[in-house]
């Protein structure tokens, strides 16, 4: 199963498991099972840590890592995506639910489950109605800036657990001020565990595998042990707490985790709670889908496979719906886990179902062993995971490449850090759309001339070209619509006014894919004004669908000039002597 099969049809389009399940064999089962074991080892501490980040009891993280994975295995199309709790969605959950319930209460847990349920239904509806394009409103600079800022806030918010102090806040400013005030109450034993775990986990990411290779382990075995680094940190810190009786010295531990499988129930949501969570649920849905589908597409491309974005909406939606029914909270595809799943050899979504089985067994039999797990260790796990997402260098790259991309990225980071995650993402989206509208209202139009010795036409400002003072050739590099129609009209008329000897204007329409009614009226106005000056308007290289629409409007019947197949044909007809000389490469004066 190294390449994707042809696109499934019928019921298999809705239930992709019916497609890949027909070709499932013993070799694929072995590959999926090995990957599931590795991801399970990685997911147990992560699910506990991310539930902590969301302000929920640790067991909720385990619940969100069981049935959602099974649901995605049935409905999802990615062969390697590992669904479950992730840092950014956990942060968004905490921000949303803390507005309607107090952390640590039963109402808070119910609200988080309701948020997952609402997000899931929204994703399913988006998939059913094929509205995945909504995610395109989140540009890469906005997503990059949001993840960077969220990573910084998440890392800062976990410092209270590493220091062993009480602190809070939803923005970097609030968290920083709270930490500074609480700094004198730092618990040295908690700090020792937190710092040791953080340093160890950072070293595991880059240093453990080479060290194991030097000791003689194979590359595969060394990689397997390295991926279990968080489990090593968990086990070591538990032993330290028990051996040194650190709980009596003020080290906070996870405490009793209920053993058993997730409870199946419908979270009771009042109308007021539903309305309060509506906007956050939509935001979590879109951000979760963007993160998930980006990872899925990247991994699928590496194996020459493909995913179906709208079906991914349904798969991710189903995962969130069952998470809400089983006492969990919103989930999505995680980048780090998915890469591990991919590298470990997962070949089908069944690997996720096997991972769910592993988490279920852990929930049944291993939870008593986690009683003495220091919260500082879970905080260190989160810090190490989210700091890998922080990419401040993206600001420099965006500034170098495009100021229009730099602005929303910077605004997203600044507003997220200063005012919170929801305000940051909304600011980035609004600014991106505003800049897009501003750019489209200023279309790029170039005066073009013929490159000597060729039949090509290029911008007179960039190339040494041949022109005719009686013919003005303009290349319009965008579709024409209401936002840029007036700017196009003004540009053409200004260029015409500067050329007293002009007899012809040719609009080269190579890049025009559509002309709406506002732009059509502008073209008609341009034609009438040129005609009043004795100047003919011509079109060249008009695409078929655009020609069809113009024909239905009767614009072409009243056109004062002609429609040419190519720009070269237009110039041959309007300036034959000059154009033939330019084609032969002979010297010609403009």
PDB file of C-alpha atoms in Angstrom, residues 36-37 39-45 47-48 58-59 62-63 66 231 234-235 238 254-261 355-373:
ATOM      1  CA  UNK A  36       0.349   1.965  16.929  1.00  0.00           C
ATOM      2  CA  UNK A  37       2.581   0.713  19.740  1.00  0.00           C
ATOM      3  CA  UNK A  39       2.315   6.224  18.953  1.00  0.00           C
ATOM      4  CA  UNK A  40       0.572   4.830  22.028  1.00  0.00           C
ATOM      5  CA  UNK A  41       3.765   5.196  24.062  1.00  0.00           C
ATOM      6  CA  UNK A  42       4.039   8.777  22.833  1.00  0.00           C
ATOM      7  CA  UNK A  43       0.349   9.617  23.257  1.00  0.00           C
ATOM      8  CA  UNK A  44      -0.187   8.534  26.866  1.00  0.00           C
ATOM      9  CA  UNK A  45       1.889  11.328  28.455  1.00  0.00           C
ATOM     10  CA  UNK A  47      -2.899  13.173  26.295  1.00  0.00           C
ATOM     11  CA  UNK A  48      -2.494  13.711  30.033  1.00  0.00           C
ATOM     12  CA  UNK A  58      -5.901  14.253  33.033  1.00  0.00           C
ATOM     13  CA  UNK A  59      -8.256  11.338  32.422  1.00  0.00           C
ATOM     14  CA  UNK A  62      -7.189   9.626  27.721  1.00  0.00           C
ATOM     15  CA  UNK A  63     -10.902   9.642  26.884  1.00  0.00           C
ATOM     16  CA  UNK A  66      -9.838   6.401  22.351  1.00  0.00           C
ATOM     17  CA  UNK A 231       7.712   7.802  28.968  1.00  0.00           C
ATOM     18  CA  UNK A 234       7.392  10.062  33.352  1.00  0.00           C
ATOM     19  CA  UNK A 235       8.735   6.856  34.917  1.00  0.00           C
ATOM     20  CA  UNK A 238       7.329   9.044  39.428  1.00  0.00           C
ATOM     21  CA  UNK A 254      -1.642  14.092  39.094  1.00  0.00           C
ATOM     22  CA  UNK A 255      -3.359  12.154  41.861  1.00  0.00           C
ATOM     23  CA  UNK A 256      -5.984   9.471  41.452  1.00  0.00           C
ATOM     24  CA  UNK A 257      -7.052   8.877  37.866  1.00  0.00           C
ATOM     25  CA  UNK A 258     -10.295   6.903  37.509  1.00  0.00           C
ATOM     26  CA  UNK A 259      -9.643   3.551  35.872  1.00  0.00           C
ATOM     27  CA  UNK A 260     -12.030   2.470  33.171  1.00  0.00           C
ATOM     28  CA  UNK A 261     -13.318   3.234  29.707  1.00  0.00           C
ATOM     29  CA  UNK A 355      -3.590   3.109  19.137  1.00  0.00           C
ATOM     30  CA  UNK A 356      -7.056   3.649  20.613  1.00  0.00           C
ATOM     31  CA  UNK A 357      -6.988   0.072  21.871  1.00  0.00           C
ATOM     32  CA  UNK A 358      -3.614   0.718  23.514  1.00  0.00           C
ATOM     33  CA  UNK A 359      -4.919   3.876  25.217  1.00  0.00           C
ATOM     34  CA  UNK A 360      -8.023   1.975  26.355  1.00  0.00           C
ATOM     35  CA  UNK A 361      -5.844  -0.711  27.967  1.00  0.00           C
ATOM     36  CA  UNK A 362      -3.775   2.004  29.632  1.00  0.00           C
ATOM     37  CA  UNK A 363      -6.985   3.583  30.974  1.00  0.00           C
ATOM     38  CA  UNK A 364      -8.034   0.237  32.418  1.00  0.00           C
ATOM     39  CA  UNK A 365      -4.790  -0.996  33.924  1.00  0.00           C
ATOM     40  CA  UNK A 366      -2.091   1.706  34.080  1.00  0.00           C
ATOM     41  CA  UNK A 367      -3.832   4.675  35.694  1.00  0.00           C
ATOM     42  CA  UNK A 368      -2.924   3.616  39.279  1.00  0.00           C
ATOM     43  CA  UNK A 369       0.752   3.847  38.282  1.00  0.00           C
ATOM     44  CA  UNK A 370       0.278   7.497  37.301  1.00  0.00           C
ATOM     45  CA  UNK A 371      -0.965   8.638  40.708  1.00  0.00           C
ATOM     46  CA  UNK A 372       2.457  10.042  41.715  1.00  0.00           C
ATOM     47  CA  UNK A 373       3.246  11.581  38.317  1.00  0.00           C
TER      48      UNK A 373
END
